[in-house]
């Protein structure tokens, strides 16, 4: 006899999609060799797109959205996990092609899971979430490129959002001078508390600019895309690099080859969805060392299951600061 549990479900309709909290059957979960009792999730920008339907994030219906979770293993046919283990999942199509995190239970492939880092609680891991893990992958990529804080400041776009907030905190902790770009200048005290040295209005970057501008930044972490990323590239110093990990302004990139062939600037793409387990473990190990728990607490808001839908709309409206943890219950 199938067990039932609470879930947020998206169904396709003739006019778009319907989103509601339902009682979901265990037998209707998708294939996987590990069943997890989900304790915490988070609301990412991609979750906002999925729930509002403003972008075709969801690829099958019905769908339980939510791209990451922390939880406890209930049953496992994977030798790496046993009942009672605490685990984390980021990406792998969760909430897009595979039933996701906004439910009290999930069935997934063991290869997608990593052990919950011992230094973090489940709530802290989701306060970091895919956004923070992506920010750390970006920092590691810049370091692998050979960049160091002595070479100049780093710019973070979308600074008030989840990726941006954690990017500022970890860049500052590792010695970088950080310039934060945001559309919400009233958040300047918050961004400086996280570690930003200066805060600029995103309007300086969000409109069409020149192929090359004044060399201002040695490095950048961009979660915005479009004209913003183009202008950051144009203002990056010679032999600098920008890690691109988002598209809040748009998927387009209206730039030229000038920064690349005249200054040797590099554009590094960050794919957090299917990163290898080795890369994931490295990123979480670095987060354990280079993210101040006090700053993590300062940038985190906690909500209940019933608040997921309005929060998804708010994150697209740009009214959410930092990270949002969902207590699944």
mmCIF file of C-alpha atoms in Angstrom:
data_model
loop_
_atom_site.group_PDB
_atom_site.id
_atom_site.type_symbol
_atom_site.label_atom_id
_atom_site.label_comp_id
_atom_site.label_asym_id
_atom_site.label_seq_id
_atom_site.Cartn_x
_atom_site.Cartn_y
_atom_site.Cartn_z
ATOM 1 C CA UNK A 1 0.000 0.000 0.000
ATOM 2 C CA UNK A 2 1.445 3.349 -1.047
ATOM 3 C CA UNK A 3 2.355 5.976 1.546
ATOM 4 C CA UNK A 4 1.412 9.612 1.013
ATOM 5 C CA UNK A 5 3.317 12.777 1.845
ATOM 6 C CA UNK A 6 3.072 16.519 1.286
ATOM 7 C CA UNK A 7 4.481 17.925 -1.974
ATOM 8 C CA UNK A 8 4.324 21.034 -4.141
ATOM 9 C CA UNK A 9 3.214 19.968 -7.627
ATOM 10 C CA UNK A 10 3.273 21.796 -10.959
ATOM 11 C CA UNK A 11 0.787 20.611 -13.599
ATOM 12 C CA UNK A 12 0.477 21.803 -17.178
ATOM 13 C CA UNK A 13 -2.836 23.437 -18.118
ATOM 14 C CA UNK A 14 -4.352 24.780 -21.323
ATOM 15 C CA UNK A 15 -3.383 28.313 -20.320
ATOM 16 C CA UNK A 16 -0.016 27.625 -18.697
ATOM 17 C CA UNK A 17 0.559 25.773 -15.461
ATOM 18 C CA UNK A 18 -1.033 25.223 -12.061
ATOM 19 C CA UNK A 19 0.961 25.060 -8.819
ATOM 20 C CA UNK A 20 -0.520 23.615 -5.631
ATOM 21 C CA UNK A 21 0.330 21.729 -2.462
ATOM 22 C CA UNK A 22 -0.943 18.152 -2.731
ATOM 23 C CA UNK A 23 -0.799 14.743 -1.088
ATOM 24 C CA UNK A 24 1.653 12.757 -3.220
ATOM 25 C CA UNK A 25 1.946 8.982 -3.431
ATOM 26 C CA UNK A 26 5.245 7.257 -2.697
ATOM 27 C CA UNK A 27 4.550 4.893 -5.608
ATOM 28 C CA UNK A 28 4.543 7.883 -7.988
ATOM 29 C CA UNK A 29 8.113 8.884 -7.210
ATOM 30 C CA UNK A 30 10.573 8.391 -10.059
ATOM 31 C CA UNK A 31 13.229 5.715 -10.341
ATOM 32 C CA UNK A 32 16.264 5.874 -8.083
ATOM 33 C CA UNK A 33 18.226 3.679 -5.720
ATOM 34 C CA UNK A 34 18.104 5.973 -2.664
ATOM 35 C CA UNK A 35 14.988 7.269 -0.905
ATOM 36 C CA UNK A 36 15.495 10.383 1.224
ATOM 37 C CA UNK A 37 13.329 12.051 3.846
ATOM 38 C CA UNK A 38 13.759 15.689 2.879
ATOM 39 C CA UNK A 39 14.233 18.033 5.846
ATOM 40 C CA UNK A 40 15.321 21.296 4.210
ATOM 41 C CA UNK A 41 15.424 22.947 0.821
ATOM 42 C CA UNK A 42 15.851 26.482 -0.480
ATOM 43 C CA UNK A 43 14.413 28.872 -3.058
ATOM 44 C CA UNK A 44 16.844 29.621 -5.885
ATOM 45 C CA UNK A 45 16.316 31.904 -8.879
ATOM 46 C CA UNK A 46 15.772 28.818 -11.045
ATOM 47 C CA UNK A 47 13.068 27.639 -8.630
ATOM 48 C CA UNK A 48 11.370 30.994 -9.085
ATOM 49 C CA UNK A 49 11.424 30.535 -12.845
ATOM 50 C CA UNK A 50 9.979 27.031 -12.532
ATOM 51 C CA UNK A 51 7.140 27.916 -10.175
ATOM 52 C CA UNK A 52 6.100 31.087 -11.980
ATOM 53 C CA UNK A 53 6.491 29.505 -15.419
ATOM 54 C CA UNK A 54 8.426 32.538 -16.667
ATOM 55 C CA UNK A 55 11.050 30.284 -18.240
ATOM 56 C CA UNK A 56 10.748 26.670 -19.462
ATOM 57 C CA UNK A 57 12.731 25.201 -16.579
ATOM 58 C CA UNK A 58 10.324 22.299 -16.049
ATOM 59 C CA UNK A 59 10.715 19.656 -18.774
ATOM 60 C CA UNK A 60 8.109 17.099 -17.682
ATOM 61 C CA UNK A 61 4.690 17.301 -16.003
ATOM 62 C CA UNK A 62 3.555 16.815 -13.376
ATOM 63 C CA UNK A 63 6.689 18.030 -11.595
ATOM 64 C CA UNK A 64 7.719 18.590 -8.008
ATOM 65 C CA UNK A 65 10.014 21.639 -8.219
ATOM 66 C CA UNK A 66 13.043 22.381 -6.043
ATOM 67 C CA UNK A 67 16.596 21.936 -7.324
ATOM 68 C CA UNK A 68 18.375 21.062 -4.071
ATOM 69 C CA UNK A 69 17.746 19.468 -0.694
ATOM 70 C CA UNK A 70 19.241 18.195 2.526
ATOM 71 C CA UNK A 71 17.778 15.127 4.174
ATOM 72 C CA UNK A 72 18.147 11.732 5.782
ATOM 73 C CA UNK A 73 18.396 8.452 3.879
ATOM 74 C CA UNK A 74 15.390 6.189 4.513
ATOM 75 C CA UNK A 75 16.280 3.327 2.157
ATOM 76 C CA UNK A 76 19.273 2.657 -0.083
ATOM 77 C CA UNK A 77 20.446 0.142 -2.657
ATOM 78 C CA UNK A 78 23.616 2.206 -3.155
ATOM 79 C CA UNK A 79 26.628 0.836 -1.231
ATOM 80 C CA UNK A 80 27.837 4.366 -0.436
ATOM 81 C CA UNK A 81 24.726 5.240 1.600
ATOM 82 C CA UNK A 82 22.738 3.582 4.368
ATOM 83 C CA UNK A 83 19.556 4.497 6.279
ATOM 84 C CA UNK A 84 20.222 7.326 8.691
ATOM 85 C CA UNK A 85 22.938 8.986 6.606
ATOM 86 C CA UNK A 86 22.567 12.747 6.183
ATOM 87 C CA UNK A 87 22.937 13.809 2.559
ATOM 88 C CA UNK A 88 22.872 16.786 0.186
ATOM 89 C CA UNK A 89 21.803 17.027 -3.452
ATOM 90 C CA UNK A 90 22.406 19.935 -5.845
ATOM 91 C CA UNK A 91 21.428 19.885 -9.516
ATOM 92 C CA UNK A 92 21.269 16.772 -11.750
ATOM 93 C CA UNK A 93 17.927 17.876 -13.197
ATOM 94 C CA UNK A 94 16.158 17.809 -9.836
ATOM 95 C CA UNK A 95 12.982 19.868 -10.142
ATOM 96 C CA UNK A 96 13.426 20.046 -13.927
ATOM 97 C CA UNK A 97 13.367 16.496 -15.329
ATOM 98 C CA UNK A 98 13.348 14.542 -12.039
ATOM 99 C CA UNK A 99 10.824 15.041 -9.221
ATOM 100 C CA UNK A 100 12.403 17.569 -6.902
ATOM 101 C CA UNK A 101 12.969 18.880 -3.417
ATOM 102 C CA UNK A 102 9.669 20.515 -2.438
ATOM 103 C CA UNK A 103 8.293 17.341 -0.924
ATOM 104 C CA UNK A 104 8.729 15.367 2.272
ATOM 105 C CA UNK A 105 10.304 12.499 0.342
ATOM 106 C CA UNK A 106 12.514 12.108 -2.739
ATOM 107 C CA UNK A 107 13.844 9.106 -4.635
ATOM 108 C CA UNK A 108 17.094 9.777 -6.510
ATOM 109 C CA UNK A 109 20.268 8.185 -7.825
ATOM 110 C CA UNK A 110 22.969 7.660 -5.246
ATOM 111 C CA UNK A 111 25.544 9.103 -7.647
ATOM 112 C CA UNK A 112 23.825 12.476 -7.302
ATOM 113 C CA UNK A 113 24.253 12.616 -3.531
ATOM 114 C CA UNK A 114 27.147 13.680 -1.344
ATOM 115 C CA UNK A 115 27.410 13.253 2.431
ATOM 116 C CA UNK A 116 26.286 16.278 4.391
ATOM 117 C CA UNK A 117 29.488 18.115 5.426
ATOM 118 C CA UNK A 118 30.073 17.445 9.128
ATOM 119 C CA UNK A 119 30.624 21.113 10.001
ATOM 120 C CA UNK A 120 27.201 22.200 8.695
ATOM 121 C CA UNK A 121 23.668 21.542 9.866
ATOM 122 C CA UNK A 122 21.049 20.657 7.209
ATOM 123 C CA UNK A 123 19.666 24.187 7.503
ATOM 124 C CA UNK A 124 23.123 25.717 6.999
ATOM 125 C CA UNK A 125 23.787 23.537 3.970
ATOM 126 C CA UNK A 126 20.595 24.809 2.373
ATOM 127 C CA UNK A 127 21.401 28.374 3.388
ATOM 128 C CA UNK A 128 24.431 27.830 1.152
ATOM 129 C CA UNK A 129 22.499 25.715 -1.351
ATOM 130 C CA UNK A 130 23.104 25.609 -5.075
ATOM 131 C CA UNK A 131 23.720 29.376 -5.068
ATOM 132 C CA UNK A 132 26.590 29.224 -2.584
ATOM 133 C CA UNK A 133 28.034 26.051 -4.035
ATOM 134 C CA UNK A 134 27.997 27.732 -7.471
ATOM 135 C CA UNK A 135 29.715 30.804 -6.038
ATOM 136 C CA UNK A 136 32.485 28.589 -4.663
ATOM 137 C CA UNK A 137 32.874 26.741 -7.962
ATOM 138 C CA UNK A 138 33.324 30.189 -9.527
ATOM 139 C CA UNK A 139 36.009 31.225 -7.047
ATOM 140 C CA UNK A 140 37.866 27.934 -7.508
ATOM 141 C CA UNK A 141 37.757 28.434 -11.297
ATOM 142 C CA UNK A 142 39.265 31.918 -10.968
ATOM 143 C CA UNK A 143 41.999 30.545 -8.718
ATOM 144 C CA UNK A 144 42.737 27.727 -11.159
ATOM 145 C CA UNK A 145 43.125 30.368 -13.849
ATOM 146 C CA UNK A 146 45.918 31.794 -11.711
ATOM 147 C CA UNK A 147 44.279 34.906 -10.302
ATOM 148 C CA UNK A 148 45.217 36.282 -6.876
ATOM 149 C CA UNK A 149 43.898 39.179 -4.761
ATOM 150 C CA UNK A 150 47.125 41.152 -5.286
ATOM 151 C CA UNK A 151 46.251 41.540 -8.977
ATOM 152 C CA UNK A 152 43.325 43.854 -8.277
ATOM 153 C CA UNK A 153 39.704 43.909 -7.138
ATOM 154 C CA UNK A 154 36.979 41.424 -8.011
ATOM 155 C CA UNK A 155 33.497 42.503 -9.074
ATOM 156 C CA UNK A 156 30.365 40.588 -8.101
ATOM 157 C CA UNK A 157 27.177 41.291 -10.064
ATOM 158 C CA UNK A 158 23.695 40.525 -8.770
ATOM 159 C CA UNK A 159 25.294 41.169 -5.417
ATOM 160 C CA UNK A 160 22.154 41.144 -3.271
ATOM 161 C CA UNK A 161 21.050 37.740 -4.553
ATOM 162 C CA UNK A 162 22.009 34.291 -3.320
ATOM 163 C CA UNK A 163 25.047 33.693 -5.537
ATOM 164 C CA UNK A 164 26.199 37.282 -5.157
ATOM 165 C CA UNK A 165 25.883 37.422 -1.381
ATOM 166 C CA UNK A 166 27.927 34.284 -0.807
ATOM 167 C CA UNK A 167 30.417 35.228 -3.534
ATOM 168 C CA UNK A 168 31.129 38.473 -1.675
ATOM 169 C CA UNK A 169 31.594 36.657 1.635
ATOM 170 C CA UNK A 170 34.009 34.020 0.307
ATOM 171 C CA UNK A 171 35.983 36.432 -1.882
ATOM 172 C CA UNK A 172 36.477 38.778 1.074
ATOM 173 C CA UNK A 173 37.428 35.892 3.367
ATOM 174 C CA UNK A 174 40.120 34.787 0.906
ATOM 175 C CA UNK A 175 41.659 38.252 0.698
ATOM 176 C CA UNK A 176 39.998 39.890 -2.305
ATOM 177 C CA UNK A 177 38.899 43.501 -2.481
ATOM 178 C CA UNK A 178 35.282 43.156 -3.599
ATOM 179 C CA UNK A 179 33.177 45.585 -5.626
ATOM 180 C CA UNK A 180 29.467 44.751 -5.416
ATOM 181 C CA UNK A 181 27.052 45.660 -8.224
ATOM 182 C CA UNK A 182 23.382 45.812 -7.245
ATOM 183 C CA UNK A 183 20.118 47.394 -8.262
ATOM 184 C CA UNK A 184 19.290 47.929 -4.601
ATOM 185 C CA UNK A 185 21.694 50.533 -3.254
ATOM 186 C CA UNK A 186 19.732 50.596 -0.001
ATOM 187 C CA UNK A 187 21.336 47.202 0.645
ATOM 188 C CA UNK A 188 24.828 48.738 0.697
ATOM 189 C CA UNK A 189 25.274 48.335 4.479
ATOM 190 C CA UNK A 190 24.349 44.635 4.183
ATOM 191 C CA UNK A 191 26.763 44.090 1.287
ATOM 192 C CA UNK A 192 29.582 45.858 3.124
ATOM 193 C CA UNK A 193 28.882 43.746 6.198
ATOM 194 C CA UNK A 194 29.395 40.672 3.998
ATOM 195 C CA UNK A 195 32.778 42.031 2.916
ATOM 196 C CA UNK A 196 32.261 44.384 -0.040
ATOM 197 C CA UNK A 197 34.625 47.357 -0.079
ATOM 198 C CA UNK A 198 32.490 49.392 -2.462
ATOM 199 C CA UNK A 199 28.961 49.151 -3.903
ATOM 200 C CA UNK A 200 27.986 50.414 -7.354
ATOM 201 C CA UNK A 201 24.626 50.839 -9.056
ATOM 202 C CA UNK A 202 23.938 48.066 -11.554
ATOM 203 C CA UNK A 203 22.796 50.782 -13.980
ATOM 204 C CA UNK A 204 26.496 51.425 -14.629
ATOM 205 C CA UNK A 205 26.703 47.971 -16.215
ATOM 206 C CA UNK A 206 23.221 47.003 -17.394
ATOM 207 C CA UNK A 207 22.950 49.084 -20.582
ATOM 208 C CA UNK A 208 24.891 48.774 -23.860
ATOM 209 C CA UNK A 209 28.536 49.836 -23.456
ATOM 210 C CA UNK A 210 31.776 50.089 -25.390
ATOM 211 C CA UNK A 211 33.688 47.029 -26.605
ATOM 212 C CA UNK A 212 36.515 48.061 -24.255
ATOM 213 C CA UNK A 213 36.341 50.206 -21.144
ATOM 214 C CA UNK A 214 38.739 51.295 -18.443
ATOM 215 C CA UNK A 215 40.568 48.343 -16.872
ATOM 216 C CA UNK A 216 39.042 48.132 -13.392
ATOM 217 C CA UNK A 217 38.780 44.506 -12.273
ATOM 218 C CA UNK A 218 41.162 41.562 -12.133
ATOM 219 C CA UNK A 219 38.321 39.086 -11.694
ATOM 220 C CA UNK A 220 34.564 38.821 -11.674
ATOM 221 C CA UNK A 221 31.736 36.521 -10.657
ATOM 222 C CA UNK A 222 28.653 37.233 -12.766
ATOM 223 C CA UNK A 223 25.184 35.787 -12.223
ATOM 224 C CA UNK A 224 23.423 38.292 -14.491
ATOM 225 C CA UNK A 225 24.545 37.816 -18.103
ATOM 226 C CA UNK A 226 23.515 40.044 -21.039
ATOM 227 C CA UNK A 227 24.820 43.651 -21.113
ATOM 228 C CA UNK A 228 26.046 43.387 -17.531
ATOM 229 C CA UNK A 229 28.438 40.558 -18.333
ATOM 230 C CA UNK A 230 29.496 42.285 -21.561
ATOM 231 C CA UNK A 231 30.424 45.447 -19.651
ATOM 232 C CA UNK A 232 32.252 43.513 -16.939
ATOM 233 C CA UNK A 233 34.342 41.805 -19.623
ATOM 234 C CA UNK A 234 35.073 45.180 -21.242
ATOM 235 C CA UNK A 235 36.301 46.537 -17.883
ATOM 236 C CA UNK A 236 38.398 43.514 -16.876
ATOM 237 C CA UNK A 237 42.145 43.988 -16.673
ATOM 238 C CA UNK A 238 44.541 42.324 -19.052
ATOM 239 C CA UNK A 239 44.896 38.580 -18.384
ATOM 240 C CA UNK A 240 41.981 38.745 -15.963
ATOM 241 C CA UNK A 241 38.970 36.429 -15.970
ATOM 242 C CA UNK A 242 35.245 36.427 -15.300
ATOM 243 C CA UNK A 243 33.282 33.391 -14.105
ATOM 244 C CA UNK A 244 29.780 33.357 -15.626
ATOM 245 C CA UNK A 245 27.171 31.392 -13.676
ATOM 246 C CA UNK A 246 23.767 32.998 -14.224
ATOM 247 C CA UNK A 247 21.368 34.858 -16.509
ATOM 248 C CA UNK A 248 19.204 37.093 -14.329
ATOM 249 C CA UNK A 249 19.301 39.888 -16.933
ATOM 250 C CA UNK A 250 19.262 37.618 -19.959
ATOM 251 C CA UNK A 251 20.808 34.697 -21.809
ATOM 252 C CA UNK A 252 22.300 36.923 -24.517
ATOM 253 C CA UNK A 253 25.873 38.240 -24.473
ATOM 254 C CA UNK A 254 26.128 41.382 -26.659
ATOM 255 C CA UNK A 255 29.891 41.770 -26.630
ATOM 256 C CA UNK A 256 32.821 41.695 -29.075
ATOM 257 C CA UNK A 257 36.066 39.767 -29.284
ATOM 258 C CA UNK A 258 38.003 42.865 -28.144
ATOM 259 C CA UNK A 259 38.466 41.924 -24.459
ATOM 260 C CA UNK A 260 39.636 38.456 -25.451
ATOM 261 C CA UNK A 261 42.105 39.273 -28.230
ATOM 262 C CA UNK A 262 43.368 42.687 -27.062
ATOM 263 C CA UNK A 263 43.622 42.028 -23.316
ATOM 264 C CA UNK A 264 43.681 38.255 -23.043
ATOM 265 C CA UNK A 265 40.594 38.296 -20.826
ATOM 266 C CA UNK A 266 39.038 34.873 -20.179
ATOM 267 C CA UNK A 267 35.360 34.032 -19.806
ATOM 268 C CA UNK A 268 34.953 30.912 -17.674
ATOM 269 C CA UNK A 269 31.609 29.090 -17.738
ATOM 270 C CA UNK A 270 30.397 27.522 -14.489
ATOM 271 C CA UNK A 271 28.135 24.474 -14.742
ATOM 272 C CA UNK A 272 27.032 23.518 -11.253
ATOM 273 C CA UNK A 273 24.301 21.104 -12.386
ATOM 274 C CA UNK A 274 26.429 18.156 -13.512
ATOM 275 C CA UNK A 275 29.770 18.892 -11.843
ATOM 276 C CA UNK A 276 31.629 15.726 -10.867
ATOM 277 C CA UNK A 277 31.485 14.400 -7.331
ATOM 278 C CA UNK A 278 35.174 15.301 -6.943
ATOM 279 C CA UNK A 279 34.441 18.932 -7.827
ATOM 280 C CA UNK A 280 31.404 18.988 -5.550
ATOM 281 C CA UNK A 281 33.316 17.651 -2.578
ATOM 282 C CA UNK A 282 36.108 20.165 -3.216
ATOM 283 C CA UNK A 283 33.615 23.035 -3.303
ATOM 284 C CA UNK A 284 31.911 21.975 -0.077
ATOM 285 C CA UNK A 285 35.281 21.475 1.630
ATOM 286 C CA UNK A 286 36.270 25.016 0.648
ATOM 287 C CA UNK A 287 32.930 26.389 1.842
ATOM 288 C CA UNK A 288 33.605 24.782 5.219
ATOM 289 C CA UNK A 289 36.896 26.700 5.411
ATOM 290 C CA UNK A 290 36.134 29.964 3.638
ATOM 291 C CA UNK A 291 32.559 30.885 4.556
ATOM 292 C CA UNK A 292 32.098 32.615 7.893
ATOM 293 C CA UNK A 293 29.085 30.995 9.664
ATOM 294 C CA UNK A 294 28.148 34.369 11.168
ATOM 295 C CA UNK A 295 27.915 35.926 7.694
ATOM 296 C CA UNK A 296 25.913 32.950 6.482
ATOM 297 C CA UNK A 297 23.404 33.509 9.266
ATOM 298 C CA UNK A 298 23.198 37.223 8.450
ATOM 299 C CA UNK A 299 22.236 36.576 4.834
ATOM 300 C CA UNK A 300 19.670 33.824 5.541
ATOM 301 C CA UNK A 301 15.881 33.917 5.967
ATOM 302 C CA UNK A 302 13.881 30.805 6.936
ATOM 303 C CA UNK A 303 10.368 30.043 5.686
ATOM 304 C CA UNK A 304 7.836 27.241 5.973
ATOM 305 C CA UNK A 305 6.519 24.969 3.225
ATOM 306 C CA UNK A 306 3.412 27.087 2.658
ATOM 307 C CA UNK A 307 5.553 30.140 1.853
ATOM 308 C CA UNK A 308 7.415 28.620 -1.113
ATOM 309 C CA UNK A 309 5.072 29.919 -3.841
ATOM 310 C CA UNK A 310 4.996 33.611 -2.796
ATOM 311 C CA UNK A 311 8.753 33.507 -2.173
ATOM 312 C CA UNK A 312 9.317 32.173 -5.702
ATOM 313 C CA UNK A 313 7.490 35.199 -7.083
ATOM 314 C CA UNK A 314 9.403 37.555 -4.780
ATOM 315 C CA UNK A 315 12.798 36.241 -5.869
ATOM 316 C CA UNK A 316 11.982 37.059 -9.496
ATOM 317 C CA UNK A 317 10.736 40.497 -8.452
ATOM 318 C CA UNK A 318 14.166 41.140 -6.934
ATOM 319 C CA UNK A 319 12.822 41.698 -3.428
ATOM 320 C CA UNK A 320 14.632 38.777 -1.781
ATOM 321 C CA UNK A 321 17.963 39.466 -0.118
ATOM 322 C CA UNK A 322 20.518 36.711 0.297
ATOM 323 C CA UNK A 323 19.340 33.143 0.826
ATOM 324 C CA UNK A 324 16.013 31.548 1.773
ATOM 325 C CA UNK A 325 15.885 28.209 3.623
ATOM 326 C CA UNK A 326 12.702 26.129 3.458
ATOM 327 C CA UNK A 327 11.884 23.907 6.425
ATOM 328 C CA UNK A 328 10.106 21.021 4.730
ATOM 329 C CA UNK A 329 8.749 19.536 7.950
#
